[in-house]
Amino acid sequence: MAEFPHLKIKQSIEAKYRSPYGGGKKTKSPITLGNLNDRSGHGKNLLNQTNRIIEEWENVQKERMEIGLPPLPEAIPLFLRIDPKGLKIDSLRGFGIEVISVEDDGVIIGASIEGDLQLKGLKKKIQAFLSETGRDKDQVAKLWNIEEGYKWRIANILSDSLQEKWERIEEDNIYIIDIGVSCSILISDYPSKDPEETENHYLLKVQRWKDKKVQIEIKRDEIALKRQTQLEQSFILETYLAERLTSYQDFGDSFGVRIKINGKGLKDLVLNYSYLFEVNEYDPYLIDSFPNEQMEEQNELDFVSPDQNAPRICVIDSGIQENHRYITDAILTKHSKSYITEESSTADLVSNGGHGTKVTGAVLFSNSIPRSGTYQHHSWIMNAKVLNKYNSLPYELYPPHLMQRIVYDYLPLNSRLYNVSINSQFPCRTKHMSDWSASIDKLIWERDVLFVISAGNIGRRTNDPFNPGIKEHLLASRNYPTFLNEKSTRIANPAQSFFSLTVGSICNGEFEDENWKSFGTTDEISSFSRTGLGIWGSIKPDVVEYGGDWIGEKNSNPNLSSRHEASVELIQSTLEGIPAIGTDIGTSFATPKVTHIAAKILSQWTNASSLFIRALVTQSARWSEKANGYNPFNALRYFGYGLPSLERALDNSKSRITFVAENTIQAKKAHIYSFKIPEELRRQGDSHIFLLEVSLAYKANIRRTRKGSHSYVSAWVDWMSSKLGESEKVFQERVTDYTNSEEDEFIEEEETPEVIQWTIREQKDWGKIKGVKRNDSSLQKDWVYLKSFELTESISFAVVGHKGWEKDLEQEVPYCMFISLECLNSEISIYKKIQAENEANVEIEI
């Protein structure tokens, strides 16, 4: 057991939700006001657009009939621009429009309600607007425009690569694509209680609403099945040489599938399938492999298998050399599996020392491969082979379905940690969560597993102007680390996953001679490490670990190479006759070192949830001195929350104490936690520096068709702290006011002396780091340095639930929060003193 264990802190109160009151005055958009002032012009323009769209759709149907193609689904695709602040998305159903997906601010891909091929619902709304009749007679002013033609589908549905080659698509060429199809449903708002309504009557009303919600959700399954049938009957045709390559992957509001189709069929699908919202070209997720330096191995070394109940880690990679002397005692070979049809062997066949074997070694040994004595492995390894001998993902493996298969295979075998050192070679898209990332998030939500994912590598040289490699950046005079600020260096799919731990790379050493020099020095960002921010402004990568660095020639057209001084030491496959230990670089090998820490946490807390592990890894992380030397915003983008520490994750010290709270919460509820600080630690005469750190992780159900960190999830959670000198009672009253206000986020006076000046904060311009919000992420860490005389009698925190897309306000989402206080003078003892002061409110976390 740890000498200074983490302490479980008890919840003080839960603030109850009451009906909202007040709220700021909403001002109409100038465009909406202009439409109201020109009611006739705006209404007639929308009617004309509507009639032309109907005519276009009828012509398409007629042409298909003439050439013998099957009819399309009875829904007209629509592209709308609405007032994003004035018109609720769900209200479009009253226009006779189904929302297919939400795009950029105020842009909606929609379709007419099935069977309404004359857009009667939309026309009725427009006529009411023109005649100024009806309860919602002004609502159409907030419908700004209806796009005609089909160019909008190319610009908004296709991936960047397919958009770029759209005009060059050959009708007879075969394309492998991943598509997203919407099948969302509309559920009414949770019932509100009328002032004169009795409690029994209200409860009956709520129950009727819940019963109806169940029926609607059953209908959604029927809609999804119907649209899958429509897809196959209308587009996956012999005429198009089309074939469905995988089973359908369900995301609740949509489904995904991988298909093979010729260019003619692809164009028909993109332009005419009303429920389509995303098309991506097959990505092989090829991982480059380079020759590396060999290291001397030791013979006076013995390995012992892990304890029987040790954590089981699933390595999703290129297979493993399972008889490798350094790792064989940790491999559960009877559970090894190849998911590749053409390669039944689970061996690591990748050249230059393999890939999965190196990853496995880093999981087991982290940064220190043993050289002598007897070493007992801390975890069991489960080998899930998905990359072929070329280090790429075959097209028959559709990543969302593959992740589900792997978790369903290995979770019953008690594997709860999954290492994925596989990425696209391109930056992730930032509009919708990718199908791969969403499938991972869904598994984390449903199965409480944890994925640890690499941030991805920037290529050496790509010859792609839209995705330049390091050499292209240098030739364009974008030097290290400046080129890491380019959009093309953003983290790569599936690293944007909202509930995973995403890992970037930092330099573990440095090298320089008269001709060559490594880009970074120890603890600086690796030149190849892809950077944040992540999707929708989320903080990614979450943490970093040592992954080495390139070295470059000292000239104007430098080649890139590697040296052992700037590379990480790894176990490698000996199948090509090379030594058992070598070196390599990449985020692929930084990531398993974080998995190593996660496994050690799971070993100490065997029932730990994925949120507990994720939050604790992050709580242990800090920026290095080098990271603190960067521009703060860039430091956050490069390093995330910093380099984790195994020691801080597992234990405290006499000068550091950590509290943990884990619970579930409903939307519009607040959980309050407080701890007291003894007077002797906050004397006015002392000037010791204290570091206060807080990390919160939550997870929720997801929707792929929605855009934004708070729209993607069924509910979202954040935290706030008391002010300096604010009593627990006053804070509770303030937070209760907050949870009862109509505002979605608490607005706090900026620069008020009592406010704790956290580093990131709740709004983009409040913290020391500008341009990022803490609550745009599902993993929220913040920290502040306080002098001893600034500490107060108690510090309180509120964990607050917010409404996402889920209408049922009774549904709960889980969270885990860690709070640490450390005196940076390690000679000052605070643990026992604070523990004694809070004896009635804490217990040891077992």
Coordinates of C-alpha atoms in Angstrom, one line a residue, residues 531-838:
T531 CA -0.2 18.6 -32.1
G532 CA -3.5 20.1 -30.9
L533 CA -5.9 21.5 -30.5
G534 CA -8.2 18.6 -31.1
I535 CA -11.7 18.6 -32.6
W536 CA -14.0 21.4 -31.4
G537 CA -11.2 23.1 -29.4
S538 CA -10.6 20.2 -27.1
I539 CA -7.2 19.9 -25.5
K540 CA -5.2 17.2 -27.3
P541 CA -2.8 15.5 -26.9
D542 CA -3.8 14.8 -23.3
V543 CA -0.2 14.0 -22.2
V544 CA 3.2 13.3 -23.7
E545 CA 5.9 10.7 -23.2
Y546 CA 9.4 10.1 -24.6
G547 CA 9.4 9.1 -28.2
G548 CA 12.7 10.5 -29.6
D549 CA 13.4 12.9 -32.4
W550 CA 14.8 13.2 -35.9
I551 CA 18.2 14.7 -36.6
G552 CA 18.6 16.9 -39.6
E553 CA 21.5 18.0 -41.8
K554 CA 22.9 21.4 -41.3
N555 CA 22.1 22.8 -44.7
S556 CA 19.3 24.4 -46.7
N557 CA 18.0 21.1 -48.1
P558 CA 18.4 18.8 -45.1
N559 CA 17.9 15.1 -45.1
L560 CA 16.5 13.5 -42.0
S561 CA 17.9 10.6 -40.1
S562 CA 18.1 9.1 -36.6
R563 CA 20.8 8.5 -34.0
H564 CA 20.6 6.5 -30.8
E565 CA 21.4 9.5 -28.7
A566 CA 18.0 11.1 -29.9
S567 CA 16.0 7.8 -30.2
V568 CA 14.2 5.6 -27.6
E569 CA 15.5 2.2 -26.7
L570 CA 13.0 -0.6 -27.6
I571 CA 12.6 -4.3 -27.6
Q572 CA 12.5 -5.3 -31.3
S573 CA 11.6 -8.4 -33.4
T574 CA 14.6 -10.7 -34.1
L575 CA 13.0 -12.5 -37.0
E576 CA 15.4 -10.8 -39.5
G577 CA 18.4 -11.8 -37.4
I578 CA 18.9 -8.5 -35.6
P579 CA 19.5 -8.0 -31.9
A580 CA 16.7 -8.1 -29.4
I581 CA 17.1 -4.4 -28.5
G582 CA 17.3 -1.5 -30.9
T583 CA 16.2 2.1 -31.2
D584 CA 13.4 3.9 -33.0
I585 CA 11.3 7.1 -32.9
G586 CA 7.7 8.0 -33.0
T587 CA 4.5 8.7 -31.1
S588 CA 3.8 5.0 -31.6
F589 CA 6.5 4.3 -28.9
A590 CA 5.6 7.2 -26.6
T591 CA 2.0 6.0 -26.3
P592 CA 2.7 2.5 -24.7
K593 CA 4.7 4.2 -21.9
V594 CA 1.5 5.9 -20.8
T595 CA -0.3 2.6 -21.1
H596 CA 2.5 1.3 -18.7
I597 CA 1.4 3.9 -16.2
A598 CA -2.3 3.1 -16.7
A599 CA -1.5 -0.6 -16.1
K600 CA 0.3 0.2 -12.9
I601 CA -2.7 2.2 -11.7
L602 CA -5.0 -0.7 -12.5
S603 CA -2.7 -3.0 -10.7
Q604 CA -2.9 -0.9 -7.5
W605 CA -6.7 -0.1 -7.9
T606 CA -8.0 -3.3 -9.5
N607 CA -11.6 -2.0 -9.8
A608 CA -10.6 1.4 -11.1
S609 CA -12.9 2.8 -13.7
S610 CA -11.6 4.1 -17.0
L611 CA -12.3 7.6 -15.8
F612 CA -10.3 7.0 -12.6
I613 CA -7.3 5.9 -14.6
R614 CA -7.6 8.6 -17.2
A615 CA -8.0 11.4 -14.6
L616 CA -5.2 10.1 -12.4
V617 CA -2.7 9.8 -15.3
T618 CA -3.5 13.4 -16.1
Q619 CA -3.3 14.5 -12.5
S620 CA 0.2 13.1 -12.3
A621 CA 1.3 15.0 -15.5
R622 CA 3.1 18.4 -15.4
W623 CA 4.9 20.6 -17.9
S624 CA 8.7 20.4 -17.8
E625 CA 10.9 23.5 -17.4
K626 CA 11.3 23.4 -21.2
A627 CA 7.5 23.3 -21.8
N628 CA 7.1 26.3 -19.5
G629 CA 9.5 28.2 -21.8
Y630 CA 7.1 28.0 -24.8
N631 CA 4.2 30.4 -25.6
P632 CA 1.6 29.0 -23.2
F633 CA -1.0 28.4 -25.8
N634 CA 1.5 26.5 -28.0
A635 CA 2.8 24.6 -25.0
L636 CA -0.8 23.3 -24.3
R637 CA -1.1 22.4 -28.0
Y638 CA 2.3 20.6 -28.0
F639 CA 2.4 19.0 -24.6
G640 CA -1.2 18.8 -23.5
Y641 CA -1.1 18.5 -19.7
G642 CA 2.5 17.4 -19.7
L643 CA 4.6 14.4 -18.8
P644 CA 2.9 11.9 -16.4
S645 CA 4.7 10.6 -13.4
L646 CA 4.2 7.1 -12.1
E647 CA 5.3 8.1 -8.7
R648 CA 2.7 10.9 -8.4
A649 CA 0.0 8.7 -9.9
L650 CA 0.5 5.9 -7.3
D651 CA 1.5 7.9 -4.2
N652 CA 1.9 11.2 -2.6
S653 CA 4.6 12.5 -0.2
K654 CA 4.7 14.3 3.1
S655 CA 4.5 17.6 1.1
R656 CA 1.7 16.5 -1.3
I657 CA -1.9 15.3 -0.7
T658 CA -4.5 14.1 -3.2
F659 CA -8.3 13.8 -2.9
V660 CA -10.5 11.8 -5.3
A661 CA -14.2 12.0 -5.9
E662 CA -16.1 9.7 -8.2
N663 CA -19.8 9.7 -8.8
T664 CA -22.6 10.1 -11.4
I665 CA -24.5 13.3 -12.0
Q666 CA -27.6 14.5 -13.8
A667 CA -27.9 17.6 -16.0
K668 CA -28.5 20.8 -14.0
K669 CA -27.2 19.3 -10.8
A670 CA -24.1 20.3 -8.8
H671 CA -22.1 18.2 -6.4
I672 CA -20.1 20.1 -3.8
Y673 CA -16.7 19.0 -2.3
S674 CA -14.6 20.8 0.2
F675 CA -11.4 20.3 2.2
K676 CA -10.0 22.4 5.0
I677 CA -6.4 23.7 5.3
P678 CA -4.9 23.9 8.8
E679 CA -4.1 27.4 10.0
E680 CA -0.4 26.6 10.5
L681 CA 0.0 26.0 6.7
R682 CA -1.5 29.4 5.8
R683 CA 0.3 31.8 8.2
Q684 CA 0.7 35.4 6.9
G685 CA 4.4 35.3 7.7
D686 CA 5.2 32.3 5.5
S687 CA 5.9 32.6 1.8
H688 CA 6.0 28.9 0.7
I689 CA 4.6 28.2 -2.8
F690 CA 1.8 25.7 -3.1
L691 CA 0.6 24.0 -6.3
L692 CA -3.1 23.3 -6.5
E693 CA -4.1 20.9 -9.3
V694 CA -7.5 19.6 -10.3
S695 CA -8.3 17.0 -13.0
L696 CA -11.8 15.9 -14.0
A697 CA -12.8 13.2 -16.5
Y698 CA -16.3 12.3 -17.6
K699 CA -17.9 10.3 -20.4
A700 CA -21.4 10.2 -21.9
N701 CA -23.4 8.8 -24.8
I702 CA -22.6 10.3 -28.3
R703 CA -24.1 11.5 -31.5
R704 CA -22.0 11.6 -34.7
T705 CA -24.3 13.9 -36.7
R706 CA -23.9 16.8 -34.2
K707 CA -21.0 19.3 -34.2
G708 CA -19.4 20.7 -31.1
S709 CA -18.0 19.5 -27.8
H710 CA -21.3 20.0 -26.0
S711 CA -23.6 18.8 -28.8
Y712 CA -21.7 15.5 -29.4
V713 CA -22.5 14.2 -25.9
S714 CA -25.8 13.4 -24.2
A715 CA -24.7 15.5 -21.2
W716 CA -21.5 17.3 -20.3
V717 CA -19.7 18.0 -17.0
D718 CA -17.3 20.6 -15.8
W719 CA -16.1 21.9 -12.5
M720 CA -15.6 25.3 -10.8
S721 CA -13.9 26.3 -7.6
S722 CA -14.7 28.7 -4.7
K723 CA -13.1 32.0 -4.5
L724 CA -10.2 32.7 -2.2
G725 CA -11.7 33.5 1.2
E726 CA -15.2 32.3 0.2
S727 CA -16.9 30.1 2.8
E728 CA -18.3 26.7 1.9
K729 CA -21.8 28.0 2.6
V730 CA -21.5 31.1 0.4
F731 CA -20.1 28.9 -2.4
Q732 CA -22.9 26.4 -2.1
E733 CA -25.5 29.2 -2.4
R734 CA -23.6 30.7 -5.4
V735 CA -23.4 27.4 -7.2
T736 CA -27.1 26.6 -6.5
D737 CA -27.9 29.9 -8.2
Y738 CA -25.7 28.8 -11.0
T739 CA -27.4 25.5 -11.6
N740 CA -30.8 27.3 -11.5
S741 CA -29.9 30.0 -14.0
E742 CA -30.8 29.9 -17.6
E743 CA -27.3 30.5 -18.7
D744 CA -25.5 27.3 -19.8
E745 CA -22.2 28.3 -18.3
F746 CA -21.4 30.3 -15.2
I747 CA -20.2 33.8 -15.8
E748 CA -17.7 35.0 -13.2
E749 CA -16.3 38.5 -12.8
E750 CA -12.9 38.6 -14.5
E751 CA -9.8 39.7 -12.5
T752 CA -11.8 40.0 -9.2
P753 CA -9.1 39.7 -6.5
E754 CA -10.9 36.8 -4.8
V755 CA -11.1 34.6 -7.9
I756 CA -8.5 31.9 -8.1
Q757 CA -6.5 32.6 -11.2
W758 CA -6.4 29.2 -12.8
T759 CA -4.2 28.6 -15.9
I760 CA -6.9 27.7 -18.4
R761 CA -10.3 28.7 -17.0
E762 CA -13.9 28.3 -18.2
Q763 CA -13.8 30.9 -20.9
K764 CA -11.3 31.5 -23.7
D765 CA -10.1 34.9 -22.5
W766 CA -10.1 34.3 -18.7
G767 CA -7.1 32.2 -17.9
K768 CA -3.4 32.7 -18.4
I769 CA -3.7 30.6 -21.6
K770 CA -5.9 32.5 -24.0
G771 CA -7.8 30.9 -26.8
V772 CA -8.9 27.7 -25.1
K773 CA -11.7 26.7 -22.7
R774 CA -11.3 24.0 -20.1
N775 CA -14.8 22.7 -20.5
D776 CA -14.5 22.1 -24.3
S777 CA -12.7 18.8 -23.3
S778 CA -14.0 15.7 -21.5
L779 CA -10.6 15.6 -19.6
Q780 CA -10.3 18.9 -17.8
K781 CA -7.1 19.8 -15.8
D782 CA -6.2 23.1 -14.4
W783 CA -3.5 24.3 -12.0
V784 CA -2.5 27.4 -10.0
Y785 CA 0.4 28.5 -7.8
L786 CA -0.6 30.0 -4.5
K787 CA 1.5 31.5 -1.7
S788 CA 0.9 30.1 1.8
F789 CA -0.7 33.3 3.0
E790 CA -3.2 33.2 0.0
L791 CA -4.5 29.9 1.2
T792 CA -7.9 30.0 3.0
E793 CA -9.6 28.0 5.7
S794 CA -11.3 25.8 3.1
I795 CA -11.4 25.3 -0.7
S796 CA -14.5 24.1 -2.3
F797 CA -15.3 22.6 -5.7
A798 CA -18.5 22.0 -7.6
V799 CA -18.9 19.4 -10.3
V800 CA -21.7 20.5 -12.5
G801 CA -23.9 18.6 -15.0
H802 CA -25.1 20.2 -18.1
K803 CA -27.7 19.2 -20.7
G804 CA -26.4 17.9 -24.0
W805 CA -28.6 16.3 -26.6
E806 CA -30.3 13.8 -24.2
K807 CA -33.9 15.0 -23.4
D808 CA -34.3 12.8 -20.3
L809 CA -33.0 14.9 -17.5
E810 CA -33.0 12.0 -15.1
Q811 CA -30.2 10.2 -17.0
E812 CA -26.8 10.4 -15.3
V813 CA -23.3 10.5 -16.5
P814 CA -20.2 9.4 -14.5
Y815 CA -17.2 11.5 -13.6
C816 CA -14.0 11.3 -11.6
M817 CA -12.2 14.2 -10.1
F818 CA -8.7 14.5 -8.4
I819 CA -7.6 17.4 -6.3
S820 CA -4.0 17.7 -5.2
L821 CA -2.2 20.3 -3.1
E822 CA 1.6 20.3 -2.9
C823 CA 4.1 22.5 -1.1
L824 CA 6.9 23.0 -3.5
N825 CA 9.3 23.1 -0.5
S826 CA 9.5 19.3 -0.1
E827 CA 10.7 19.7 3.5
I828 CA 7.3 21.1 4.6
S829 CA 5.0 18.4 5.8
I830 CA 1.3 18.9 4.8
Y831 CA -0.2 15.4 4.2
K832 CA -0.8 14.3 7.8
K833 CA -1.9 17.8 8.9
I834 CA -4.5 18.2 6.1
Q835 CA -5.6 14.6 6.6
A836 CA -6.2 15.1 10.3
E837 CA -8.0 18.4 9.6
N838 CA -10.4 16.6 7.3

